[in-house]
Amino acid sequence: MTKLDLPDISLHYEVTGSGPPILLLAGMLSDSASWGPLVPLLEPHFTVVRPDNRTTGRTTPWDAGVTVQHMAQDAANLMAHLGHDQFHVVGHSMGGLMATEVAGLNPHGVHTLTILASAPVRVPRTMAVFDTLREIRQAPDGERLWLLALYPWIFQPAFFMDPSNTDIALQAALNYPYAQSLHAMAHQIEALRGYRPTARLNEIKCSTKIIFAEHDLLIPESLGREAYARIASVEQVTLPDAGHSLHWDAPDSVADHVIEFVTQHPIGGS
């Protein structure tokens, strides 16, 4: 089992593949397993590093102090522990916020940023969704119902054309042995609510690619594009036929974007 012992947590992480290092930072309510569809597409090209963020997966204790900045510092510490002086970063949703914080912490180490379905803006509706999901989870049969309530917010409309997709997703989530608990979920929601950026987008120097999703109900693309325009070297695209969990809706397209972008900006310039 791969663990990094830090002063207040034991950080679980996965390392697979070979090639230049790429750090994958998961979003809300997710851990290293959430990258499942993307990992086999990236492993032939990169050394893929995936931590379990605080409150998630096999990182313990679940109730350690947590902020977005804590999680970003954990990720930066992990890459230093693994001996990666320079590396690429991909962050999804809250992981996108973490990615910019890692770039702020280690501007010479982060070689490129790829940010998926994320925006450094306050969205009251999105927080209301998370609060409601937490309330649903406390109800009778809540462990099943909160997941069913979540899926329309994160998957594209076509996902629901086949009812078996929901059944498959639900059973996989219910059977996952390292699922985030209700109390850990609440702990993480409060961390997101309290997030205030410390990294300044206009000071990020590395090449950056932002990938929005056409059917994203959680992240307002217009606000995201306006905010990320402050990054000097930024490319912004929208992925059609994908919802907030775009790496599940369209993993091949996401992988193509990541591989092409990172390959254009190799570490060491070669």
mmCIF file of C-alpha atoms in Angstrom:
data_model
loop_
_atom_site.group_PDB
_atom_site.id
_atom_site.type_symbol
_atom_site.label_atom_id
_atom_site.label_comp_id
_atom_site.label_asym_id
_atom_site.label_seq_id
_atom_site.Cartn_x
_atom_site.Cartn_y
_atom_site.Cartn_z
ATOM 1 C CA MET A 1 0.000 0.000 0.000
ATOM 2 C CA THR A 2 1.450 3.363 -1.034
ATOM 3 C CA LYS A 3 1.305 5.913 1.756
ATOM 4 C CA LEU A 4 3.086 9.176 2.484
ATOM 5 C CA ASP A 5 3.139 10.029 6.176
ATOM 6 C CA LEU A 6 2.698 13.759 6.678
ATOM 7 C CA PRO A 7 2.473 15.542 10.056
ATOM 8 C CA ASP A 8 -1.318 15.181 10.377
ATOM 9 C CA ILE A 9 -2.357 12.581 7.779
ATOM 10 C CA SER A 10 -1.296 9.418 6.040
ATOM 11 C CA LEU A 11 -1.788 10.215 2.344
ATOM 12 C CA HIS A 12 -2.721 7.272 0.130
ATOM 13 C CA TYR A 13 -1.673 7.473 -3.507
ATOM 14 C CA GLU A 14 -1.376 5.374 -6.651
ATOM 15 C CA VAL A 15 1.462 5.479 -9.200
ATOM 16 C CA THR A 16 1.152 3.655 -12.530
ATOM 17 C CA GLY A 17 2.408 3.955 -16.099
ATOM 18 C CA SER A 18 5.703 5.312 -17.381
ATOM 19 C CA GLY A 19 6.964 8.535 -18.878
ATOM 20 C CA PRO A 20 6.940 12.140 -17.659
ATOM 21 C CA PRO A 21 5.045 12.577 -14.380
ATOM 22 C CA ILE A 22 1.447 13.762 -14.443
ATOM 23 C CA LEU A 23 -0.468 14.461 -11.230
ATOM 24 C CA LEU A 24 -4.247 13.864 -11.288
ATOM 25 C CA LEU A 25 -6.250 15.764 -8.653
ATOM 26 C CA ALA A 26 -9.784 14.527 -8.034
ATOM 27 C CA GLY A 27 -12.820 16.690 -7.415
ATOM 28 C CA MET A 28 -15.483 16.811 -4.707
ATOM 29 C CA LEU A 29 -16.708 13.534 -3.213
ATOM 30 C CA SER A 30 -14.051 11.672 -5.224
ATOM 31 C CA ASP A 31 -10.734 9.918 -4.714
ATOM 32 C CA SER A 32 -8.021 8.360 -6.858
ATOM 33 C CA ALA A 33 -10.455 5.746 -8.207
ATOM 34 C CA SER A 34 -12.544 8.471 -9.836
ATOM 35 C CA TRP A 35 -9.949 8.672 -12.629
ATOM 36 C CA GLY A 36 -10.647 5.065 -13.631
ATOM 37 C CA PRO A 37 -11.715 5.604 -17.273
ATOM 38 C CA LEU A 38 -8.838 8.000 -17.982
ATOM 39 C CA VAL A 39 -5.929 6.184 -16.367
ATOM 40 C CA PRO A 40 -5.440 3.362 -18.921
ATOM 41 C CA LEU A 41 -5.451 5.959 -21.696
ATOM 42 C CA LEU A 42 -2.716 8.010 -20.000
ATOM 43 C CA GLU A 43 -0.494 5.217 -18.637
ATOM 44 C CA PRO A 44 1.259 4.484 -21.963
ATOM 45 C CA HIS A 45 2.407 8.116 -22.091
ATOM 46 C CA PHE A 46 2.946 9.223 -18.478
ATOM 47 C CA THR A 47 3.820 8.215 -14.962
ATOM 48 C CA VAL A 48 0.368 8.794 -13.498
ATOM 49 C CA VAL A 49 0.201 9.906 -9.852
ATOM 50 C CA ARG A 50 -3.193 9.920 -8.096
ATOM 51 C CA PRO A 51 -3.589 10.862 -4.418
ATOM 52 C CA ASP A 52 -6.682 10.357 -2.292
ATOM 53 C CA ASN A 53 -7.520 13.866 -1.141
ATOM 54 C CA ARG A 54 -8.097 14.496 2.550
ATOM 55 C CA THR A 55 -11.494 13.095 3.687
ATOM 56 C CA THR A 56 -11.506 10.547 0.840
ATOM 57 C CA GLY A 57 -10.433 7.030 -0.021
ATOM 58 C CA ARG A 58 -7.650 5.477 2.035
ATOM 59 C CA THR A 59 -6.145 8.740 3.300
ATOM 60 C CA THR A 60 -6.475 8.856 7.089
ATOM 61 C CA PRO A 61 -7.718 10.202 9.397
ATOM 62 C CA TRP A 62 -10.825 11.374 7.572
ATOM 63 C CA ASP A 63 -11.399 14.208 10.056
ATOM 64 C CA ALA A 64 -7.977 15.872 9.824
ATOM 65 C CA GLY A 65 -8.042 19.592 9.199
ATOM 66 C CA VAL A 66 -8.944 20.261 5.586
ATOM 67 C CA THR A 67 -8.921 23.189 3.199
ATOM 68 C CA VAL A 68 -8.285 23.326 -0.528
ATOM 69 C CA GLN A 69 -4.861 24.698 0.321
ATOM 70 C CA HIS A 70 -4.194 21.741 2.665
ATOM 71 C CA MET A 71 -4.958 19.343 -0.168
ATOM 72 C CA ALA A 72 -2.798 21.287 -2.602
ATOM 73 C CA GLN A 73 0.112 21.244 -0.172
ATOM 74 C CA ASP A 74 -0.344 17.485 0.293
ATOM 75 C CA ALA A 75 -0.115 17.032 -3.470
ATOM 76 C CA ALA A 76 2.988 19.223 -3.714
ATOM 77 C CA ASN A 77 4.592 17.272 -0.853
ATOM 78 C CA LEU A 78 3.780 14.010 -2.612
ATOM 79 C CA MET A 79 5.482 15.037 -5.857
ATOM 80 C CA ALA A 80 8.549 16.178 -3.916
ATOM 81 C CA HIS A 81 8.552 12.851 -2.045
ATOM 82 C CA LEU A 82 8.457 10.983 -5.362
ATOM 83 C CA GLY A 83 11.398 13.033 -6.631
ATOM 84 C CA HIS A 84 9.572 14.905 -9.372
ATOM 85 C CA ASP A 85 11.157 18.354 -9.663
ATOM 86 C CA GLN A 86 8.897 19.170 -12.616
ATOM 87 C CA PHE A 87 5.558 17.643 -13.473
ATOM 88 C CA HIS A 88 2.260 18.144 -15.274
ATOM 89 C CA VAL A 89 -1.004 18.616 -13.352
ATOM 90 C CA VAL A 90 -4.572 17.714 -14.300
ATOM 91 C CA GLY A 91 -7.358 18.742 -11.938
ATOM 92 C CA HIS A 92 -11.083 18.079 -12.142
ATOM 93 C CA SER A 93 -13.687 20.325 -10.488
ATOM 94 C CA MET A 94 -12.382 21.068 -6.975
ATOM 95 C CA GLY A 95 -9.184 19.407 -8.170
ATOM 96 C CA GLY A 96 -8.893 22.247 -10.677
ATOM 97 C CA LEU A 97 -8.855 24.712 -7.786
ATOM 98 C CA MET A 98 -6.208 22.558 -6.117
ATOM 99 C CA ALA A 99 -4.194 22.539 -9.339
ATOM 100 C CA THR A 100 -3.919 26.322 -9.440
ATOM 101 C CA GLU A 101 -2.939 26.335 -5.763
ATOM 102 C CA VAL A 102 -0.203 23.764 -6.462
ATOM 103 C CA ALA A 103 1.050 26.013 -9.263
ATOM 104 C CA GLY A 104 1.133 28.894 -6.802
ATOM 105 C CA LEU A 105 3.034 26.813 -4.253
ATOM 106 C CA ASN A 106 5.505 25.446 -6.785
ATOM 107 C CA PRO A 107 5.660 27.730 -9.828
ATOM 108 C CA HIS A 108 8.916 26.194 -11.050
ATOM 109 C CA GLY A 109 7.717 22.621 -10.561
ATOM 110 C CA VAL A 110 4.357 22.715 -12.320
ATOM 111 C CA HIS A 111 5.188 22.536 -16.014
ATOM 112 C CA THR A 112 1.638 22.550 -17.403
ATOM 113 C CA LEU A 113 -1.876 22.801 -15.994
ATOM 114 C CA THR A 114 -4.919 21.082 -17.468
ATOM 115 C CA ILE A 115 -8.131 22.009 -15.682
ATOM 116 C CA LEU A 116 -11.346 20.062 -16.275
ATOM 117 C CA ALA A 117 -14.849 21.376 -15.522
ATOM 118 C CA SER A 118 -13.712 23.880 -12.931
ATOM 119 C CA ALA A 119 -13.800 27.601 -12.253
ATOM 120 C CA PRO A 120 -12.358 29.726 -9.438
ATOM 121 C CA VAL A 121 -15.683 31.457 -8.790
ATOM 122 C CA ARG A 122 -18.288 31.211 -6.049
ATOM 123 C CA VAL A 123 -21.429 29.443 -7.268
ATOM 124 C CA PRO A 124 -24.191 29.402 -4.603
ATOM 125 C CA ARG A 125 -26.299 26.944 -6.616
ATOM 126 C CA THR A 126 -23.459 24.427 -6.707
ATOM 127 C CA MET A 127 -23.008 24.634 -2.944
ATOM 128 C CA ALA A 128 -26.777 24.214 -2.561
ATOM 129 C CA VAL A 129 -26.541 20.993 -4.588
ATOM 130 C CA PHE A 130 -23.857 19.594 -2.264
ATOM 131 C CA ASP A 131 -25.786 20.643 0.844
ATOM 132 C CA THR A 132 -28.936 18.984 -0.488
ATOM 133 C CA LEU A 133 -27.079 15.789 -1.323
ATOM 134 C CA ARG A 134 -25.757 15.707 2.226
ATOM 135 C CA GLU A 135 -29.299 16.093 3.576
ATOM 136 C CA ILE A 136 -30.622 13.357 1.291
ATOM 137 C CA ARG A 137 -27.870 11.025 2.443
ATOM 138 C CA GLN A 138 -29.127 11.306 6.024
ATOM 139 C CA ALA A 139 -32.631 10.147 5.061
ATOM 140 C CA PRO A 140 -33.852 6.536 5.134
ATOM 141 C CA ASP A 141 -32.244 4.713 2.193
ATOM 142 C CA GLY A 142 -30.045 7.798 1.840
ATOM 143 C CA GLU A 143 -26.927 5.904 0.745
ATOM 144 C CA ARG A 144 -28.740 4.972 -2.447
ATOM 145 C CA LEU A 145 -30.882 8.059 -2.926
ATOM 146 C CA TRP A 146 -28.119 10.640 -2.713
ATOM 147 C CA LEU A 147 -26.242 8.936 -5.536
ATOM 148 C CA LEU A 148 -29.370 8.837 -7.692
ATOM 149 C CA ALA A 149 -29.829 12.556 -7.003
ATOM 150 C CA LEU A 150 -26.204 13.263 -7.897
ATOM 151 C CA TYR A 151 -26.083 11.606 -11.321
ATOM 152 C CA PRO A 152 -28.258 14.124 -13.246
ATOM 153 C CA TRP A 153 -25.891 16.864 -12.108
ATOM 154 C CA ILE A 154 -22.699 15.192 -13.285
ATOM 155 C CA PHE A 155 -23.511 13.106 -16.364
ATOM 156 C CA GLN A 156 -24.579 14.257 -19.824
ATOM 157 C CA PRO A 157 -28.211 13.758 -20.961
ATOM 158 C CA ALA A 158 -27.333 10.799 -23.189
ATOM 159 C CA PHE A 159 -26.222 8.840 -20.110
ATOM 160 C CA PHE A 160 -29.860 8.497 -19.087
ATOM 161 C CA MET A 161 -31.072 7.153 -22.423
ATOM 162 C CA ASP A 162 -30.028 3.692 -21.250
ATOM 163 C CA PRO A 163 -31.431 2.950 -17.744
ATOM 164 C CA SER A 164 -28.733 0.336 -17.195
ATOM 165 C CA ASN A 165 -26.107 3.113 -16.993
ATOM 166 C CA THR A 166 -27.629 4.380 -13.759
ATOM 167 C CA ASP A 167 -27.878 0.868 -12.332
ATOM 168 C CA ILE A 168 -24.258 0.104 -13.176
ATOM 169 C CA ALA A 169 -22.998 3.382 -11.696
ATOM 170 C CA LEU A 170 -25.099 2.937 -8.566
ATOM 171 C CA GLN A 171 -23.960 -0.617 -7.877
ATOM 172 C CA ALA A 172 -20.311 0.290 -8.459
ATOM 173 C CA ALA A 173 -20.575 3.193 -6.005
ATOM 174 C CA LEU A 174 -22.410 1.153 -3.350
ATOM 175 C CA ASN A 175 -19.889 -1.666 -3.633
ATOM 176 C CA TYR A 176 -16.793 0.558 -3.520
ATOM 177 C CA PRO A 177 -14.994 -0.335 -0.276
ATOM 178 C CA TYR A 178 -13.339 3.066 0.242
ATOM 179 C CA ALA A 179 -16.345 5.314 -0.317
ATOM 180 C CA GLN A 180 -16.334 8.660 1.470
ATOM 181 C CA SER A 181 -18.546 8.537 4.568
ATOM 182 C CA LEU A 182 -21.363 10.968 5.286
ATOM 183 C CA HIS A 183 -19.323 12.726 7.975
ATOM 184 C CA ALA A 184 -16.260 12.982 5.737
ATOM 185 C CA MET A 185 -18.488 14.305 2.946
ATOM 186 C CA ALA A 186 -19.778 17.054 5.236
ATOM 187 C CA HIS A 187 -16.201 17.859 6.285
ATOM 188 C CA GLN A 188 -15.141 18.279 2.654
ATOM 189 C CA ILE A 189 -18.191 20.360 1.730
ATOM 190 C CA GLU A 190 -17.248 22.859 4.427
ATOM 191 C CA ALA A 191 -13.696 22.977 3.064
ATOM 192 C CA LEU A 192 -15.032 23.906 -0.369
ATOM 193 C CA ARG A 193 -17.403 26.464 1.128
ATOM 194 C CA GLY A 194 -14.512 28.144 2.885
ATOM 195 C CA TYR A 195 -12.220 28.218 -0.129
ATOM 196 C CA ARG A 196 -10.612 31.549 -0.879
ATOM 197 C CA PRO A 197 -7.923 31.464 -3.606
ATOM 198 C CA THR A 198 -4.370 32.228 -2.592
ATOM 199 C CA ALA A 199 -2.835 31.562 -6.006
ATOM 200 C CA ARG A 200 -3.169 34.545 -8.336
ATOM 201 C CA LEU A 201 -4.181 33.509 -11.827
ATOM 202 C CA ASN A 202 -2.342 36.412 -13.435
ATOM 203 C CA GLU A 203 0.884 35.137 -11.839
ATOM 204 C CA ILE A 204 0.630 31.614 -13.265
ATOM 205 C CA LYS A 205 3.312 31.343 -15.941
ATOM 206 C CA CYS A 206 2.995 27.734 -17.075
ATOM 207 C CA SER A 207 1.037 26.778 -20.178
ATOM 208 C CA THR A 208 -2.558 26.055 -19.187
ATOM 209 C CA LYS A 209 -5.491 24.357 -20.866
ATOM 210 C CA ILE A 210 -9.050 24.683 -19.590
ATOM 211 C CA ILE A 211 -11.594 22.098 -20.739
ATOM 212 C CA PHE A 212 -15.240 22.888 -20.078
ATOM 213 C CA ALA A 213 -18.164 20.538 -20.744
ATOM 214 C CA GLU A 214 -21.151 21.411 -22.916
ATOM 215 C CA HIS A 215 -23.681 19.981 -20.448
ATOM 216 C CA ASP A 216 -22.009 20.987 -17.178
ATOM 217 C CA LEU A 217 -24.724 22.032 -14.703
ATOM 218 C CA LEU A 218 -22.360 22.771 -11.817
ATOM 219 C CA ILE A 219 -19.780 25.096 -13.368
ATOM 220 C CA PRO A 220 -20.841 28.268 -15.224
ATOM 221 C CA GLU A 221 -18.574 28.264 -18.266
ATOM 222 C CA SER A 222 -18.916 31.995 -18.951
ATOM 223 C CA LEU A 223 -17.622 32.900 -15.482
ATOM 224 C CA GLY A 224 -14.858 30.328 -15.755
ATOM 225 C CA ARG A 225 -13.672 31.633 -19.103
ATOM 226 C CA GLU A 226 -13.587 35.170 -17.771
ATOM 227 C CA ALA A 227 -11.596 34.173 -14.693
ATOM 228 C CA TYR A 228 -9.089 31.936 -16.479
ATOM 229 C CA ALA A 229 -8.455 34.561 -19.157
ATOM 230 C CA ARG A 230 -6.144 36.167 -16.585
ATOM 231 C CA ILE A 231 -3.638 33.351 -17.084
ATOM 232 C CA ALA A 232 -1.068 34.600 -19.597
ATOM 233 C CA SER A 233 -0.637 31.354 -21.547
ATOM 234 C CA VAL A 234 -4.088 29.782 -21.580
ATOM 235 C CA GLU A 235 -6.174 27.841 -24.077
ATOM 236 C CA GLN A 236 -9.872 27.295 -23.357
ATOM 237 C CA VAL A 237 -12.063 24.718 -25.106
ATOM 238 C CA THR A 238 -15.495 23.185 -24.624
ATOM 239 C CA LEU A 239 -16.028 19.460 -24.944
ATOM 240 C CA PRO A 240 -19.327 18.587 -26.633
ATOM 241 C CA ASP A 241 -21.547 15.732 -25.434
ATOM 242 C CA ALA A 242 -20.164 15.747 -21.898
ATOM 243 C CA GLY A 243 -21.400 16.716 -18.463
ATOM 244 C CA HIS A 244 -19.510 17.761 -15.342
ATOM 245 C CA SER A 245 -17.855 14.348 -15.060
ATOM 246 C CA LEU A 246 -16.458 14.750 -18.543
ATOM 247 C CA HIS A 247 -13.696 12.181 -18.013
ATOM 248 C CA TRP A 248 -16.464 9.600 -17.531
ATOM 249 C CA ASP A 249 -18.748 10.867 -20.280
ATOM 250 C CA ALA A 250 -15.968 11.274 -22.848
ATOM 251 C CA PRO A 251 -12.703 9.731 -21.592
ATOM 252 C CA ASP A 252 -11.205 9.275 -25.067
ATOM 253 C CA SER A 253 -11.720 12.937 -25.946
ATOM 254 C CA VAL A 254 -10.343 14.124 -22.612
ATOM 255 C CA ALA A 255 -7.303 11.870 -22.973
ATOM 256 C CA ASP A 256 -6.689 13.135 -26.511
ATOM 257 C CA HIS A 257 -6.757 16.732 -25.276
ATOM 258 C CA VAL A 258 -4.444 16.004 -22.348
ATOM 259 C CA ILE A 259 -1.939 13.971 -24.366
ATOM 260 C CA GLU A 260 -1.794 16.479 -27.217
ATOM 261 C CA PHE A 261 -1.444 19.479 -24.909
ATOM 262 C CA VAL A 262 1.187 17.965 -22.626
ATOM 263 C CA THR A 263 3.162 16.577 -25.557
ATOM 264 C CA GLN A 264 3.325 20.087 -27.011
ATOM 265 C CA HIS A 265 4.995 21.268 -23.782
ATOM 266 C CA PRO A 266 7.521 18.588 -22.818
ATOM 267 C CA ILE A 267 9.472 18.842 -19.601
ATOM 268 C CA GLY A 268 12.981 19.943 -20.485
ATOM 269 C CA GLY A 269 11.803 21.210 -23.860
ATOM 270 C CA SER A 270 12.728 18.045 -25.697
#
